[in-house]
């Protein structure tokens, strides 16, 4: 049985309980950076967030995964 991570409004859940963990955000960044990889140039990803304290944790975990896969991440912050 596969687990569905995304609904109509993105990922939802309680912070630090699967799937809303930094590890999942890191893996999501790795997957997205790999999926959108282009042989001719670096992929560019723009990330925005809201004002919740947990947004910082997820933002930096996502950026770590993206940059590890070779993508450039641009942070808009709030």
JSON list of C-alpha atoms in Angstrom, two decimals:
[
{"chain": "A", "resi": 1, "resn": "UNK", "atom": "CA", "xyz": [0.00, 0.00, 0.00]},
{"chain": "A", "resi": 2, "resn": "UNK", "atom": "CA", "xyz": [1.41, 3.41, -0.94]},
{"chain": "A", "resi": 3, "resn": "UNK", "atom": "CA", "xyz": [1.07, 6.45, 1.28]},
{"chain": "A", "resi": 4, "resn": "UNK", "atom": "CA", "xyz": [-0.37, 9.60, -0.25]},
{"chain": "A", "resi": 5, "resn": "UNK", "atom": "CA", "xyz": [1.60, 12.66, 0.88]},
{"chain": "A", "resi": 6, "resn": "UNK", "atom": "CA", "xyz": [-0.13, 15.41, -1.09]},
{"chain": "A", "resi": 7, "resn": "UNK", "atom": "CA", "xyz": [-3.78, 16.44, -1.02]},
{"chain": "A", "resi": 8, "resn": "UNK", "atom": "CA", "xyz": [-5.49, 19.32, -2.79]},
{"chain": "A", "resi": 9, "resn": "UNK", "atom": "CA", "xyz": [-3.83, 21.82, -0.41]},
{"chain": "A", "resi": 10, "resn": "UNK", "atom": "CA", "xyz": [-0.35, 20.31, -0.32]},
{"chain": "A", "resi": 11, "resn": "UNK", "atom": "CA", "xyz": [1.07, 18.40, 2.64]},
{"chain": "A", "resi": 12, "resn": "UNK", "atom": "CA", "xyz": [-0.78, 18.68, 5.93]},
{"chain": "A", "resi": 13, "resn": "UNK", "atom": "CA", "xyz": [-0.25, 17.32, 9.42]},
{"chain": "A", "resi": 14, "resn": "UNK", "atom": "CA", "xyz": [1.24, 17.93, 12.84]},
{"chain": "A", "resi": 15, "resn": "UNK", "atom": "CA", "xyz": [4.83, 19.11, 13.05]},
{"chain": "A", "resi": 16, "resn": "UNK", "atom": "CA", "xyz": [7.38, 16.35, 13.78]},
{"chain": "A", "resi": 17, "resn": "UNK", "atom": "CA", "xyz": [4.85, 13.60, 13.04]},
{"chain": "A", "resi": 18, "resn": "UNK", "atom": "CA", "xyz": [5.04, 11.80, 9.70]},
{"chain": "A", "resi": 19, "resn": "UNK", "atom": "CA", "xyz": [4.84, 13.18, 7.04]},
{"chain": "A", "resi": 20, "resn": "UNK", "atom": "CA", "xyz": [5.58, 16.64, 8.49]},
{"chain": "A", "resi": 21, "resn": "UNK", "atom": "CA", "xyz": [9.18, 15.95, 9.50]},
{"chain": "A", "resi": 22, "resn": "UNK", "atom": "CA", "xyz": [12.45, 17.57, 8.43]},
{"chain": "A", "resi": 23, "resn": "UNK", "atom": "CA", "xyz": [13.58, 14.24, 6.96]},
{"chain": "A", "resi": 24, "resn": "UNK", "atom": "CA", "xyz": [10.57, 14.13, 4.61]},
{"chain": "A", "resi": 25, "resn": "UNK", "atom": "CA", "xyz": [11.24, 17.75, 3.56]},
{"chain": "A", "resi": 26, "resn": "UNK", "atom": "CA", "xyz": [14.89, 16.88, 2.87]},
{"chain": "A", "resi": 27, "resn": "UNK", "atom": "CA", "xyz": [13.89, 13.87, 0.77]},
{"chain": "A", "resi": 28, "resn": "UNK", "atom": "CA", "xyz": [11.26, 15.92, -1.04]},
{"chain": "A", "resi": 29, "resn": "UNK", "atom": "CA", "xyz": [13.94, 18.48, -1.92]},
{"chain": "A", "resi": 30, "resn": "UNK", "atom": "CA", "xyz": [16.27, 15.75, -3.20]},
{"chain": "A", "resi": 31, "resn": "UNK", "atom": "CA", "xyz": [13.47, 14.24, -5.29]},
{"chain": "A", "resi": 32, "resn": "UNK", "atom": "CA", "xyz": [12.33, 17.57, -6.74]},
{"chain": "A", "resi": 33, "resn": "UNK", "atom": "CA", "xyz": [15.88, 18.68, -7.53]},
{"chain": "A", "resi": 34, "resn": "UNK", "atom": "CA", "xyz": [16.60, 15.38, -9.25]},
{"chain": "A", "resi": 35, "resn": "UNK", "atom": "CA", "xyz": [13.30, 15.36, -11.16]},
{"chain": "A", "resi": 36, "resn": "UNK", "atom": "CA", "xyz": [13.75, 18.90, -12.52]},
{"chain": "A", "resi": 37, "resn": "UNK", "atom": "CA", "xyz": [17.46, 18.50, -13.26]},
{"chain": "A", "resi": 38, "resn": "UNK", "atom": "CA", "xyz": [18.53, 19.86, -16.65]},
{"chain": "A", "resi": 39, "resn": "UNK", "atom": "CA", "xyz": [21.80, 18.79, -18.23]},
{"chain": "A", "resi": 40, "resn": "UNK", "atom": "CA", "xyz": [22.42, 22.23, -19.74]},
{"chain": "A", "resi": 41, "resn": "UNK", "atom": "CA", "xyz": [21.83, 24.43, -16.68]},
{"chain": "A", "resi": 42, "resn": "UNK", "atom": "CA", "xyz": [21.13, 24.33, -12.96]},
{"chain": "A", "resi": 43, "resn": "UNK", "atom": "CA", "xyz": [17.51, 24.07, -11.88]},
{"chain": "A", "resi": 44, "resn": "UNK", "atom": "CA", "xyz": [16.18, 27.10, -10.02]},
{"chain": "A", "resi": 45, "resn": "UNK", "atom": "CA", "xyz": [13.58, 26.80, -7.27]},
{"chain": "A", "resi": 46, "resn": "UNK", "atom": "CA", "xyz": [11.87, 29.67, -5.45]},
{"chain": "A", "resi": 47, "resn": "UNK", "atom": "CA", "xyz": [10.63, 28.97, -1.90]},
{"chain": "A", "resi": 48, "resn": "UNK", "atom": "CA", "xyz": [8.22, 31.07, 0.13]},
{"chain": "A", "resi": 49, "resn": "UNK", "atom": "CA", "xyz": [6.85, 30.41, 3.61]},
{"chain": "A", "resi": 50, "resn": "UNK", "atom": "CA", "xyz": [4.33, 31.63, 6.16]},
{"chain": "A", "resi": 51, "resn": "UNK", "atom": "CA", "xyz": [4.87, 32.97, 9.67]},
{"chain": "A", "resi": 52, "resn": "UNK", "atom": "CA", "xyz": [4.60, 29.71, 11.62]},
{"chain": "A", "resi": 53, "resn": "UNK", "atom": "CA", "xyz": [7.75, 28.85, 13.58]},
{"chain": "A", "resi": 54, "resn": "UNK", "atom": "CA", "xyz": [7.92, 25.38, 11.97]},
{"chain": "A", "resi": 55, "resn": "UNK", "atom": "CA", "xyz": [8.25, 26.99, 8.53]},
{"chain": "A", "resi": 56, "resn": "UNK", "atom": "CA", "xyz": [11.94, 27.69, 9.20]},
{"chain": "A", "resi": 57, "resn": "UNK", "atom": "CA", "xyz": [12.63, 24.02, 9.89]},
{"chain": "A", "resi": 58, "resn": "UNK", "atom": "CA", "xyz": [10.90, 22.88, 6.72]},
{"chain": "A", "resi": 59, "resn": "UNK", "atom": "CA", "xyz": [12.40, 25.66, 4.59]},
{"chain": "A", "resi": 60, "resn": "UNK", "atom": "CA", "xyz": [15.98, 24.81, 5.51]},
{"chain": "A", "resi": 61, "resn": "UNK", "atom": "CA", "xyz": [15.42, 21.05, 5.18]},
{"chain": "A", "resi": 62, "resn": "UNK", "atom": "CA", "xyz": [13.91, 21.54, 1.73]},
{"chain": "A", "resi": 63, "resn": "UNK", "atom": "CA", "xyz": [16.80, 23.80, 0.70]},
{"chain": "A", "resi": 64, "resn": "UNK", "atom": "CA", "xyz": [19.32, 21.21, 1.91]},
{"chain": "A", "resi": 65, "resn": "UNK", "atom": "CA", "xyz": [17.74, 18.56, -0.30]},
{"chain": "A", "resi": 66, "resn": "UNK", "atom": "CA", "xyz": [17.50, 20.85, -3.31]},
{"chain": "A", "resi": 67, "resn": "UNK", "atom": "CA", "xyz": [21.07, 22.07, -3.13]},
{"chain": "A", "resi": 68, "resn": "UNK", "atom": "CA", "xyz": [22.37, 18.54, -2.50]},
{"chain": "A", "resi": 69, "resn": "UNK", "atom": "CA", "xyz": [20.76, 17.51, -5.78]},
{"chain": "A", "resi": 70, "resn": "UNK", "atom": "CA", "xyz": [22.43, 20.38, -7.64]},
{"chain": "A", "resi": 71, "resn": "UNK", "atom": "CA", "xyz": [19.57, 22.88, -7.76]},
{"chain": "A", "resi": 72, "resn": "UNK", "atom": "CA", "xyz": [19.76, 26.55, -6.83]},
{"chain": "A", "resi": 73, "resn": "UNK", "atom": "CA", "xyz": [17.26, 27.59, -4.15]},
{"chain": "A", "resi": 74, "resn": "UNK", "atom": "CA", "xyz": [16.05, 31.18, -3.79]},
{"chain": "A", "resi": 75, "resn": "UNK", "atom": "CA", "xyz": [14.34, 32.08, -0.51]},
{"chain": "A", "resi": 76, "resn": "UNK", "atom": "CA", "xyz": [11.50, 34.61, -0.48]},
{"chain": "A", "resi": 77, "resn": "UNK", "atom": "CA", "xyz": [10.91, 34.16, 3.26]},
{"chain": "A", "resi": 78, "resn": "UNK", "atom": "CA", "xyz": [7.53, 35.51, 4.45]}
]
